[in-house]
Phi, psi and omega in degrees: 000134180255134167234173200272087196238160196197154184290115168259161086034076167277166201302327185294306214283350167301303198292314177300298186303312156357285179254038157277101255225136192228109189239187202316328204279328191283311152358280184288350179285357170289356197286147146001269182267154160322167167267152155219195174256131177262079214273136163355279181311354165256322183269013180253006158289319182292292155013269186303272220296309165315311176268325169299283202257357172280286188248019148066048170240170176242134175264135157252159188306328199275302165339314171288270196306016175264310184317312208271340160285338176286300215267334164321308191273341178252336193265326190092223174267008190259030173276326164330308235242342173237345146348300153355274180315299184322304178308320167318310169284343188253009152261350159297309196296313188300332196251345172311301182270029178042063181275351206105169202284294186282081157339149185199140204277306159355248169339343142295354205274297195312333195251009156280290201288021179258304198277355157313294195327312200260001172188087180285315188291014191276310171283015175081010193278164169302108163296105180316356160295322188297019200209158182293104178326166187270158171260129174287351172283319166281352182230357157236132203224132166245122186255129165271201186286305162313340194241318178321143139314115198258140212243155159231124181270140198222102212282320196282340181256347182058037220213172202241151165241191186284187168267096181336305195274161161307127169280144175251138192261358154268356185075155160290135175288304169354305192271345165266011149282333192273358176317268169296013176241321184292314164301326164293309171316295191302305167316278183331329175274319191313326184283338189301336199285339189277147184274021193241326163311278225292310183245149182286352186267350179277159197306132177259146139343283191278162224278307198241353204314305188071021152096318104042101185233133217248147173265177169330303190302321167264052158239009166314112163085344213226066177285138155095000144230195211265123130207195185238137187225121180253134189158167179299122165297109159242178143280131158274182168305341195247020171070356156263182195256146186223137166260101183295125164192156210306335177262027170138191171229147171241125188312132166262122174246118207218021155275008214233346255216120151269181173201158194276160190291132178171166139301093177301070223221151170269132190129357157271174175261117204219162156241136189230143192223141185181195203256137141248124204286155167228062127255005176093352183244153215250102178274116158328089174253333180228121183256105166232173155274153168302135171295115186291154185247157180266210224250337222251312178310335179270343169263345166293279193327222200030318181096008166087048176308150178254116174255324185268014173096318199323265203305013164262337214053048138089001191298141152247046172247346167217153197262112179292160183192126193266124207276175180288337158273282147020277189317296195279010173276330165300308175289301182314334156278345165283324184289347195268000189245079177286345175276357192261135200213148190250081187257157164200141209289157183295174168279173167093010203257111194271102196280333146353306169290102176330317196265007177268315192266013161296301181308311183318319181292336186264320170308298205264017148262012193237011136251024160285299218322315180263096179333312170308330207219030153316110209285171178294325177187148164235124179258137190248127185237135167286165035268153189240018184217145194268003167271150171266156196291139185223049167105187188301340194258005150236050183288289185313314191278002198254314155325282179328300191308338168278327171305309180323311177280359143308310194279357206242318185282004171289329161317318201233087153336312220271348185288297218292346165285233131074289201270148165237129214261144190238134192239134220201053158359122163253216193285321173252022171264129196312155002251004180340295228289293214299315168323346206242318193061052176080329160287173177329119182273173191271144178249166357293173162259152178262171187286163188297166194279148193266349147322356131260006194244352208303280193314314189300326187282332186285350152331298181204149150281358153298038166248142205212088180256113174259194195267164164226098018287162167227162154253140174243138164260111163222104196061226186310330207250171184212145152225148192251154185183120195213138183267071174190155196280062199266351183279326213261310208295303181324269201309303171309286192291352161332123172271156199251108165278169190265309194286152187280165207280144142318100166113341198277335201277017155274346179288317198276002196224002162309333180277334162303325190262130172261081155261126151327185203249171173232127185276031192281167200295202195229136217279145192246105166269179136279152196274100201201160171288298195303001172292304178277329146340294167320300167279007174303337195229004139307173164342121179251110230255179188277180184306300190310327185271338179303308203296313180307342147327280178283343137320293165335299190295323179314288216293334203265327161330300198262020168028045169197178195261018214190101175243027193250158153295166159288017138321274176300286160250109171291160196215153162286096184307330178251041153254340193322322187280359169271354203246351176259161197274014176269086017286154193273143162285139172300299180272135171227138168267105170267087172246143215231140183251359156275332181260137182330172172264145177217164170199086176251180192209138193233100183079045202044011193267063208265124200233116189229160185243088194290344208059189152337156176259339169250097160271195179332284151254027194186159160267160160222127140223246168203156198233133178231130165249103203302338187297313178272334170064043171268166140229135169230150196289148145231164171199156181200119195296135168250000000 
């Protein structure tokens, strides 16, 4: 039996490593050698052979001469002979994140610094094997909503602070202003950081932009041309639709309008590119989402902020910052726990239902079994009731139901050592229900009250009931897990364009093709006709992956776990900063029960629908390994 024990640390030498601050320059001094200059024309024989005729890429001139000032300056004159293993990981790494076909020197710098990051033995460095492991009691944390350091972003430094105010669970009207003006800062510097963004001369997302994104206020007087506008899908009083940015609003006209795959709603965030007209209204010809940054480019802007707490012990009195020795002790602990496994189970496990804890029961001996691959935590996602809870008088049977499962994990000591079971509230579990008197609850959710959990916790102390959403750290990685029907919320609330949508007619001829679904990752294209044009004659994934797809795409694109007004959904307003999705998470569980099971992958981001946990014949749930940062589908006939 393997248990999770790791070499520790003590917490001051956790701290000392912490604010030991290690940047490129300290990084090359284990090298040898000098740096020297390294001309284009030398390194482009190796260049071609490693990258080209090896890993089948194109080099560009910009490409080159970025490789060729980097490996001068970190291998020195001994770059011949170790310049080789490098290229080798930065064609992996490159071909990993789907950049494409063509190396371009921009798009090199980010993927240069993952593999500094991720195979420190290239430079010739001190091996973190020679050096004392990370503890795993510090770096793997299940955070609820509640407990989390809570940001506010400060748009004029561009930069995130702590949460000013005390939070309140009625909220500040102050923090429901800032809702929607802090999500537009933050997408916006996020598109100034994107290259497609920066300059006027580079390629744009949308069709004619040249990248030029205009606010509202300067299209006063200047009728009858082209430009691209980024603001809020709002409603007006007068039942059309308007776009919102700090400097007005502007009338939409969107019969005319394509659009990128995604959902279209009001409470999105859009880049919208057209003709304004003088009658004042802004004809719609192209519609997308802001194109989402991947995880590791949004914590470099950032400055690596410990956004979850982990290296404070969760304080939200002071701002963690994770340093580059750290980081890279983190990745190397990640690639090394290849035994290490997360599982979690479908929603919907109604303890109430005789065949829920049947399943339950036959599941965790067929993951008891393997001794070797006890998982790291099993997450239980609700309702744990299959009624929604309406008060005392159904306190005892909602009790009894935990008790039951208290009787069914005493069978498996070594899950209840071992594992740590993460518990995850819906819709009809206290206090949501009885508060909304059937409407929507508010996210974030607090966790069950432990007043029904007694008999359970005492099982292990590894048992853990937390918010909905919750988040897990594990070292370098985050997963996110959320409970809520957010496919059914979309799809009701979708605004009806005119023109057919980009990206949509693998959806319309999906049902035609009998394929399986493919969980592979998903190609990060920019969202263009001449985009889709390109993949007409690929694969054509099923119904189930479009729609994750486009789901996928919503949340992440719009950074956040709430792409709604306060209307549709509500939120706890000075909790708002638990729900976004800005650094992008390695993992997100949308588990949604209106929408198909799905496992696509966005930005490196892999975002999944595990489904119910009882189907017909059989339970499902889905296993994430952090050494590979995959997920996979599992099921077992009941």
């Amino acid at each position: 039996m393997r248990n999770h024990t790791y070499t520790t640390t003590t917490r001051d030498q956790t701290r000392i490593q912490i604010s030991a601050k290690m940047d490129q320059t300290a990084r090359l001094s284990v090298t040898p050698h000098l740096p020297v200059e390294l001309k284009p024309s030398q390194l482009r024989p190796l260049a071609y052979r490693v990258l080209s005729k090896k890993h089948g890429l194109n080099l560009k001139s910009t490409g080159l001469d970025v490789l060729a000032a980097y490996i001068g300056r970190a291998f020195g004159s001994d770059w011949n002979t170790r310049a080789e293993k490098f290229l080798d990981f930065l064609a992996r790494q490159w071909k990993e994140q789907d950049r494409g076909l063509f190396i371009d020197g921009n798009a090199l710098k980010p993927v240069i610094q993952e593999v500094e990051l991720r195979h420190d033995s290239i430079y010739g460095a001190v091996g973190t094997q020679q050096q004392e492991s990370l503890s795993l009691d510090d770096f793997f944390k299940v955070l609820d909503a509640f407990s989390q350091p809570l940001w506010t972003y400060n748009a004029p430094k561009k930069h995130f602070d702590l949460f000013p105010r005390t939070p309140s669970a009625l909220g500040n009207r102050q923090s429901l202003v800032e809702m929607f003006l802090t999500r537009y800062h933050m997408i916006y510097h996020r598109l100034s950081r994107s290259d497609f963004f920066q300059t006027p001369s580079s390629e744009a997302v949308l069709t004619h932009s040249k990248g030029t994104i205009y606010s509202i206020s300067h299209l006063l007087g200047r009728y009858g041309k082209t430009f691209l506008l980024f603001g809020l899908l709002s409603k007006g009083a007068d039942g059309n639709t308007y776009l919102h940015d700090p400097s007005g609003r502007i009338l939409l006209d969107l019969s005319q309008v394509q659009s990128s795959l995604g959902y279209y709603h009001y409470g999105c965030f859009v880049l919208v590119e057209g003709l304004y007209s003088s009658s004042e209204t802004f004809i719609a010809g192209v519609i997308a989402h802001p194109p989402a940054e991947r995880r590791y480019a949004s914590l470099d802007a950032y400055d690596y902020i410990d956004f979850l707490g982990v290296t404070n012990n969760g304080s939200r009195n002071t701002i963690g910052r994770f340093d580059r020795s750290l980081q890279q002790k983190m990745f190397t602990e990640e690639l090394e726990q290849t035994d290490i496994k997360i599982v979690i189970l479908g929603h919907e496990i109604h303890l109430d239902n005789p065949k829920v804890l049947l399943a339950l029961d036959k599941t965790f001996a067929k993951l008891d079994s393997d001794k070797e691959e006890i998982p790291l935590a099993i997450v239980l996602i609700g309702s744990f009731t299959s009624s929604a809870f309406q008060g005392s008088g159904d306190s005892t049977q909602y009790k009894a139901s935990f008790d039951n499962l208290e009787k069914i994990l005493k069978k498996y000591p070594d899950l209840t050592q071992n594992a740590t079971f993460i518990f995850v509230p819906g819709e009809n579990d206290p206090w949501a229900t009885s508060h909304s008197s059937g409407a929507i609850r508010m996210l974030p959710q607090r966790p069950i009250p432990e007043i029904f959990t007694n008999r359970l916790r005492r099982v292990s102390p590894r048992i853990i009931f937390t918010s909905n959403p919750c988040r897990i750290s594990f070292f370098s990685q985050e997963i996110v897990i959320c409970r809520d029907d957010i496919g059914a919320r979309m799809r009701r609330n979708q605004l009806r364009i005119g023109a057919n949508p980009l990206g949509y007619q693998e959806a319309e001829q999906a049902d035609k093709e009998n394929r399986p679904a493919n969980p592979e990752k998903e190609d990060n294209e920019m969202l263009s006709a001449t985009d889709h044009s390109q993949h007409n004659d690929q694969f054509k994934p099923t119904a189930e992956v479009i729609e994750g797809r486009r789901i996928a795409r919503t949340l992440l694109d719009q950074a956040t776990l709430s792409p709604f007004p306060q209307e549709i959904t509500p939120n706890l307003w000075d909790y708002y900063s638990t729900l976004w999705l800005q650094p992008l998470p390695t993992v997100l569980v949308m588990s949604d029960a209106t929408s198909p099971s799905y496992i696509v992958s966005y930005e490196e981001c892999q975002v999944s629908n595990v489904g119910s946990f009882l189907g017909r014949h059989k339970v499902q749930w889905c296993e994430y390994r952090p050494s590979v940062k995959e997920v996979s589908r599992n099921s077992l006939m009941v």
